[in-house]
XYZ file of C-alpha atoms in Angstrom:
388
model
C 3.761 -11.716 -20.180
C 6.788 -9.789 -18.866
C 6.308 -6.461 -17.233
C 9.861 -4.383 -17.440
C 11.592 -1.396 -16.105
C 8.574 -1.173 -13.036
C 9.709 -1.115 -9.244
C 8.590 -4.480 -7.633
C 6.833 -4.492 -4.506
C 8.408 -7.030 -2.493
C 7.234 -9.228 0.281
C 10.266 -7.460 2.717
C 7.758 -4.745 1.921
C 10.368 -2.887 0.059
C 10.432 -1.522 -3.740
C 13.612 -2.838 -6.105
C 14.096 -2.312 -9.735
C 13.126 -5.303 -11.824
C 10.651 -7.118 -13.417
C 7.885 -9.580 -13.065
C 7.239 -12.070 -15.281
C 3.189 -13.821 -15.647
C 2.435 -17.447 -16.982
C -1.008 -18.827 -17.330
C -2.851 -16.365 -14.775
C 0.219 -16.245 -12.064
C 3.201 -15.174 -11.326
C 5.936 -16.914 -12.867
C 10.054 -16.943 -12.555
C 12.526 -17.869 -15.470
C 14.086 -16.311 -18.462
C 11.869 -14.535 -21.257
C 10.499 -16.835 -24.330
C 10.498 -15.836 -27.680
C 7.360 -13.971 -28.716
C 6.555 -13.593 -25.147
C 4.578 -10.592 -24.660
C 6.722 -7.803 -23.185
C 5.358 -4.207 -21.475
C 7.150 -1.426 -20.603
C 6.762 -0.282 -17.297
C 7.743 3.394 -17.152
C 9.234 3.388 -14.118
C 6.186 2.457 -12.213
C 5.437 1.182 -8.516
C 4.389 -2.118 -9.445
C 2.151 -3.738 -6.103
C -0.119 -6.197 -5.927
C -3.720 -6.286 -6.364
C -5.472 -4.504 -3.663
C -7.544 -6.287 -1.496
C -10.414 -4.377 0.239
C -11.931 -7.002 3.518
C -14.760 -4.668 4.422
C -16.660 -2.504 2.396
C -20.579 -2.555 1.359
C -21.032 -1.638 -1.915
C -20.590 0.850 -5.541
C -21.557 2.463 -8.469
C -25.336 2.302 -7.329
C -25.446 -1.450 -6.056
C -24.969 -3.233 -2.724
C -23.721 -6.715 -1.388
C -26.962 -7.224 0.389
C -28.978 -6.619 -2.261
C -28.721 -10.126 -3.011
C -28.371 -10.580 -6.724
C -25.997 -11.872 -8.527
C -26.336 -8.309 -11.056
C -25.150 -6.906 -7.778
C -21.912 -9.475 -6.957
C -20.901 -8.806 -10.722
C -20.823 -4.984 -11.019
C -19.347 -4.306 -7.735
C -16.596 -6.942 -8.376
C -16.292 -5.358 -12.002
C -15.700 -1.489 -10.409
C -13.485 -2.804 -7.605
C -11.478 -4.804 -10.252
C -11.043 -1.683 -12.767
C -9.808 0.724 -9.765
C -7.377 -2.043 -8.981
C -8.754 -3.579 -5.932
C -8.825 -7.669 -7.561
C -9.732 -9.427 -4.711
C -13.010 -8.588 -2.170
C -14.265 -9.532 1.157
C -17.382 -7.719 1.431
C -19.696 -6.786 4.448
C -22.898 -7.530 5.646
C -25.448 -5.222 7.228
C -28.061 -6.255 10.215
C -30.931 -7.231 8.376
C -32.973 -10.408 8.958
C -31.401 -13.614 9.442
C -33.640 -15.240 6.625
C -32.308 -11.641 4.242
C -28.515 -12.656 4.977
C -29.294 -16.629 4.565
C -30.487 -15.507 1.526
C -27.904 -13.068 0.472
C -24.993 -15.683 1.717
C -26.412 -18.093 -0.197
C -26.398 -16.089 -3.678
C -22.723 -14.949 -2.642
C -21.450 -18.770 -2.445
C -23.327 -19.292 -6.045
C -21.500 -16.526 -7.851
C -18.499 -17.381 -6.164
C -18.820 -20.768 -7.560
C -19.689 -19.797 -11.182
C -17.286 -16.680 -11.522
C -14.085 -19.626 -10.472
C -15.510 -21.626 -13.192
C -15.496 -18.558 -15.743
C -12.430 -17.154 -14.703
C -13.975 -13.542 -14.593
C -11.651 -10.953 -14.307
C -13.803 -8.991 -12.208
C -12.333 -8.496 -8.833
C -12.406 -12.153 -6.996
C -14.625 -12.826 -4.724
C -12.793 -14.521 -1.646
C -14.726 -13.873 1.685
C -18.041 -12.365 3.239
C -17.425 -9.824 6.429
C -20.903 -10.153 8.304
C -21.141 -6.427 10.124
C -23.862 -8.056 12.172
C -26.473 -8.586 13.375
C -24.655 -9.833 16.954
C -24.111 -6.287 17.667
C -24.508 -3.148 20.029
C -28.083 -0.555 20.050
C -25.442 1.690 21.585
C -23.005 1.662 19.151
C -25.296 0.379 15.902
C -24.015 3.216 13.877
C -25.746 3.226 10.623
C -27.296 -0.189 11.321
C -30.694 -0.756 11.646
C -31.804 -1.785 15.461
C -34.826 -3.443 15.070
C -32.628 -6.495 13.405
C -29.812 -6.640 16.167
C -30.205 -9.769 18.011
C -27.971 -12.138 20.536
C -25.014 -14.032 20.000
C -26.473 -17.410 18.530
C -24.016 -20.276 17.782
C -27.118 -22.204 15.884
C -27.535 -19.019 13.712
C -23.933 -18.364 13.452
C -23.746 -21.593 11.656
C -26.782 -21.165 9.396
C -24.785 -18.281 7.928
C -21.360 -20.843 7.160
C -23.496 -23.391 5.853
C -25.004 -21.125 3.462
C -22.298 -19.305 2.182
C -20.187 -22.693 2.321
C -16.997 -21.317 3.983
C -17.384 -17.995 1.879
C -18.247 -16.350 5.879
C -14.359 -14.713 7.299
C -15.398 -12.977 9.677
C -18.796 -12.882 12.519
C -18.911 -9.719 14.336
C -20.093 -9.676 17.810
C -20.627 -7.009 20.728
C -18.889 -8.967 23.671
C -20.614 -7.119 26.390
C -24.128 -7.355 24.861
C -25.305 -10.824 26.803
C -23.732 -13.230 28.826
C -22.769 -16.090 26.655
C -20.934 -14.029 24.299
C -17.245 -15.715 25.629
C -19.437 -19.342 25.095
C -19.922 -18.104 21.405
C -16.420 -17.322 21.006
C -15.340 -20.481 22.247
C -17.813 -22.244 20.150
C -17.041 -20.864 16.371
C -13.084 -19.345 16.789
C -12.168 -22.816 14.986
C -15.016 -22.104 12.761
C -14.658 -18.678 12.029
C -12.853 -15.355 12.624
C -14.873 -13.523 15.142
C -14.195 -10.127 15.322
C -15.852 -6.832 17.764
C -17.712 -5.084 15.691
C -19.984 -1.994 16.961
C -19.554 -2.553 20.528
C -19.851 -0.594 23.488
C -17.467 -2.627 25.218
C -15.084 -1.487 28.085
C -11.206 -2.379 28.181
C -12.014 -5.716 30.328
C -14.800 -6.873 28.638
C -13.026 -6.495 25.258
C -9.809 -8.029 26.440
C -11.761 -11.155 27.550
C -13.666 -11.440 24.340
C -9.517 -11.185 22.715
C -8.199 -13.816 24.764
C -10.979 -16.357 24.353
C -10.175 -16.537 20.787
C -11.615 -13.172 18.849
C -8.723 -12.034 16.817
C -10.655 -8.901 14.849
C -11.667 -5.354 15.500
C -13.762 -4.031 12.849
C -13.045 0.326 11.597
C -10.991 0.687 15.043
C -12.482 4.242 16.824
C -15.738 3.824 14.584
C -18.717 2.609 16.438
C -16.886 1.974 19.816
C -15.727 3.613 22.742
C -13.271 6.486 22.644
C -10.036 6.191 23.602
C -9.090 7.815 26.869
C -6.582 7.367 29.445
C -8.687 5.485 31.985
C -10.907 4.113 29.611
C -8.837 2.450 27.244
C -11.794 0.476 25.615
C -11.655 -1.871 22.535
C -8.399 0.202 20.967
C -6.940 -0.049 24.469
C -7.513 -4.168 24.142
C -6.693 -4.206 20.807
C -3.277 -2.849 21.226
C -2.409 -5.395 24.261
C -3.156 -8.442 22.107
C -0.601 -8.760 19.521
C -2.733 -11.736 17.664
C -5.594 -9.633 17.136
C -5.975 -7.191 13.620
C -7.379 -4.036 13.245
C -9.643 -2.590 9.856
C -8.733 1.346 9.507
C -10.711 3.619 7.096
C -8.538 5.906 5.652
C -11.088 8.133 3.615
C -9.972 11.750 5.481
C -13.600 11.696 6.922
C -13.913 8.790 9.635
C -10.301 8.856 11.280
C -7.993 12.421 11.706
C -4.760 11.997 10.015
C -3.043 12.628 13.504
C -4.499 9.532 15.426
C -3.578 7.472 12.238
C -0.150 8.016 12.362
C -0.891 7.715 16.238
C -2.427 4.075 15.599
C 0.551 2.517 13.517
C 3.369 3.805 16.145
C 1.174 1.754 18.843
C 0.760 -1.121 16.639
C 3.050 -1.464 14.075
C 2.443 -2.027 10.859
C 1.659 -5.954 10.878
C -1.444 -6.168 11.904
C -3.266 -2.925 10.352
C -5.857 -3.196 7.708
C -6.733 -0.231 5.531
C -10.422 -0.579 4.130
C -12.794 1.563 2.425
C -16.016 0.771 3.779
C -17.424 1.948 1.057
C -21.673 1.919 0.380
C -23.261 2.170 -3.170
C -22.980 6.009 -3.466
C -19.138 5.046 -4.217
C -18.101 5.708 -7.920
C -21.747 7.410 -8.225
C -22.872 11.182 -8.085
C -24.125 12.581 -4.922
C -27.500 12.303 -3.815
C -29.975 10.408 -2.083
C -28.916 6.472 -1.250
C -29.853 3.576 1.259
C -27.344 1.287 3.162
C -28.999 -1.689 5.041
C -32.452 0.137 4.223
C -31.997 2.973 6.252
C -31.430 6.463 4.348
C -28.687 7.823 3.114
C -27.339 11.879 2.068
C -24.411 11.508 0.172
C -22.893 15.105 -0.578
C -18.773 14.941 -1.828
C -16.674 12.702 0.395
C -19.194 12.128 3.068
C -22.404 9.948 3.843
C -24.204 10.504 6.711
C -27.711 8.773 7.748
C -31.022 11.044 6.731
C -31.782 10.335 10.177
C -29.295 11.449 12.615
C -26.643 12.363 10.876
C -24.486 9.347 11.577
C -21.618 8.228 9.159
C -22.698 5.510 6.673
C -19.513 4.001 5.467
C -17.731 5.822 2.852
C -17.761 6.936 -0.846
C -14.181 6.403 -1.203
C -12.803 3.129 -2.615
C -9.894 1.279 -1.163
C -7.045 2.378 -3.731
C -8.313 6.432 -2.669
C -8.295 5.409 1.030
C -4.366 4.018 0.103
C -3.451 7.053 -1.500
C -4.766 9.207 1.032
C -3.119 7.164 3.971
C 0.234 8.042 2.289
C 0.239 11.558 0.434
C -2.637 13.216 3.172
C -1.905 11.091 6.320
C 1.677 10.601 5.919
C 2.055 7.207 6.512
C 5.127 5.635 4.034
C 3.976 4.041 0.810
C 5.547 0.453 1.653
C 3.448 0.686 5.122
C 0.222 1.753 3.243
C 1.105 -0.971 0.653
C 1.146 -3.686 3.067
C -1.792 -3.364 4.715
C -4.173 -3.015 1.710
C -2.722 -6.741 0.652
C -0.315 -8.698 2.709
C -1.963 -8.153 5.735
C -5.875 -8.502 4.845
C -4.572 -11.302 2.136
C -3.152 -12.848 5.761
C -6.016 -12.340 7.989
C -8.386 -13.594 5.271
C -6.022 -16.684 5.394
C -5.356 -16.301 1.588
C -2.037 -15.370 1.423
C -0.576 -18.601 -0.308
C -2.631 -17.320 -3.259
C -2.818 -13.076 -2.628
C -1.154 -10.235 -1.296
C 2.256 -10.203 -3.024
C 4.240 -10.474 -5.905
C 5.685 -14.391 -5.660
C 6.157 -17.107 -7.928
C 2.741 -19.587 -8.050
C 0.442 -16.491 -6.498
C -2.551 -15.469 -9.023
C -1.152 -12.764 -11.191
C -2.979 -9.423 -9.928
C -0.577 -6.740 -10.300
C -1.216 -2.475 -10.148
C 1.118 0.188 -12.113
C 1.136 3.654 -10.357
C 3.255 6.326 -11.300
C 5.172 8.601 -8.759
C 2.224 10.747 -8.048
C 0.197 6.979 -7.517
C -2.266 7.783 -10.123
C -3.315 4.438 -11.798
C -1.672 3.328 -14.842
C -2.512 -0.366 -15.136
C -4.431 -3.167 -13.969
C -3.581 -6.472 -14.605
C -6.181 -9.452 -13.533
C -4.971 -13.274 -14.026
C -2.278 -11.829 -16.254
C -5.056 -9.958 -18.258
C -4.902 -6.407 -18.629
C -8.404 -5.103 -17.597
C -7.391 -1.251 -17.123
C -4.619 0.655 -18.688
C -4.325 4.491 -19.108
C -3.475 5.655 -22.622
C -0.762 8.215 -22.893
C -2.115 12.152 -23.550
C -1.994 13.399 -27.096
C 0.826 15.413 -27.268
């Protein structure tokens, strides 16, 4: 397959004229072959696949619901909106609930490689909790929050078998949390994650090996000029990456733009932490059994009133970063796929448009309205031209 006349994202994380050629599910360089199938572009931004490291769930199911049913249609919705590969999150629920859910996760994982689906792939598990904060346990539920446990944070990589990225912990929640770090970093990515940690707390947890903050300004400490807190910690450590969601709702458009001029680009992460309402009418949901109101772009906790992730999927959250937020579209780009493909440590096989990568590629026109989805070289979403 050779897709013409399209502008190529590049990995300089700039767009040039050109086109990209596909061979046997990846991308591929050389001269065209006779009766090799040839697509006209239109002009489009060609990117790659999106890749979304932290959201919970769509179209009516959830992660940890724990099927399989559930694994397939989420991976089928993210892969038709043009998100192809998916890291998705765990809530604080039991530790026998997420053994269990883990454990169905590394099954399908294992089957859908052997099928070659092209649903969305399914490269890494974000566990949310339970090693977390009361103060700062957002939409989770509290009665499943418990210590940092390195015996339990291993139950969870054996049963996903490697399928676990990322552990979040609140650093400031009991003593041994710097032990824990030391004890899985070279196991796993441990990230903060709903903490109520100050600056110096943080900043320890950062330079004994934690190299993740989970939704920076969500579920932490604000940002203030004597209390820097997590963001303030975040921004000294240059190794460590940040997750932004860019749905409108959870972060002004002002203190995005804010965020990348203190950052830079390289380490920012947009994701969608999206729940099951996503892709679904509004109404009545549940995320990590606790109730949920869902009413246009916003879901808030029955209870409360908290915010419970988003209804917005990851391409929305990219096209809002760049036409509502005004970040540039190369920037927004890059941080929905070479920078999660990086932090997932996937990036010799995601995240950009090279020669022996899989071949997940997304057409948007000017306005970035989805034209095409290609998965493994497969189309699996194209828009058909109106009727004139």
């Amino acid at each position: 397959m050779i897709i013409e006349n399209v502008k190529v994202y590049t990995e300089q994380k700039t767009f040039e004229d050109g086109e990209i050629m596909i061979r046997e599910g990846v991308f591929a360089d050389g001269t065209k072959r006779d009766g090799e199938e040839s697509i006209d572009g239109e002009g489009c931004y060609a990117i790659p696949g999106l890749i979304d490291l932290h959201f919970h769930g769509c179209k009516g199911y959830d992660f940890c619901d724990g099927t399989r049913k559930a694994i397939e249609e989420i991976a089928k919705y993210e892969a038709s909106v043009g998100v192809t590969a998916i890291c998705p999150a765990t809530m604080t629920l039991p530790v026998e609930e997420l053994t269990h859910i883990l454990e169905v996760a590394a099954s399908y994982k294992e089957t859908a490689e052997k099928e070659q689906s092209l649903a969305a792939d399914l490269i890494g598990v974000n566990m949310e909790g339970p090693f977390i904060s009361i103060e700062k346990k957002g939409a989770q539920d509290a009665k499943n929050i418990i210590s940092c446990d390195a015996e339990i944070c291993q139950q969870f990589l054996d049963a996903s078998k490697g399928l676990v990225k990322f552990v979040g912990i609140a650093p400031e929640k009991n003593e041994n949390a710097l032990e824990f770090i030391n004890q899985m970093k070279d196991k796993v990515h441990i990230s903060l994650a709903h903490t109520n940690a100050d600056y110096d707390i943080a900043k320890a947890a950062f330079d004994a090996g934690a190299v993740h903050a989970v939704h920076l300004y969500n579920a932490m400490p604000a940002f203030t000029h004597r209390a820097p807190g997590v963001i303030g910690a975040v921004s000294d450590c240059l190794n460590v990456n940040a997750e932004l969601i860019c749905d409108g709702v959870h972060i002004h458009p002002s203190v995005v733009r804010a965020t990348y001029k203190m950052m830079g680009e390289d380490r920012m992460i947009l994701i969608s932490d999206s729940m099951r309402a996503t892709g679904m009418p509004d109404g009545s949901y549940t995320l990590g059994g606790l109730k949920v109101n869902v009413v246009g772009n916003h879901a808030t906790l029955a209870e409360g009133g908290a915010l419970a992730g988003s209804v917005t999927n990851l391409m929305d959250c990219m096209r809002t970063a760049v036409k509502q937020m005004g970040l540039p579209l190369e920037t927004a780009v890059a941080c929905a796929t070479m920078n999660p493909a990086k932090a997932l440590g996937e990036y010799d096989k995601y995240g950009s448009i090279t020669p022996g990568k899989k071949g997940n590629v997304v057409l948007l026109d000017r306005d970035l309205n989805l034209k095409m989805v290609i998965k493994d070289g497969s189309i699996i979403f194209k828009k058909e031209r109106a009727s004139e």
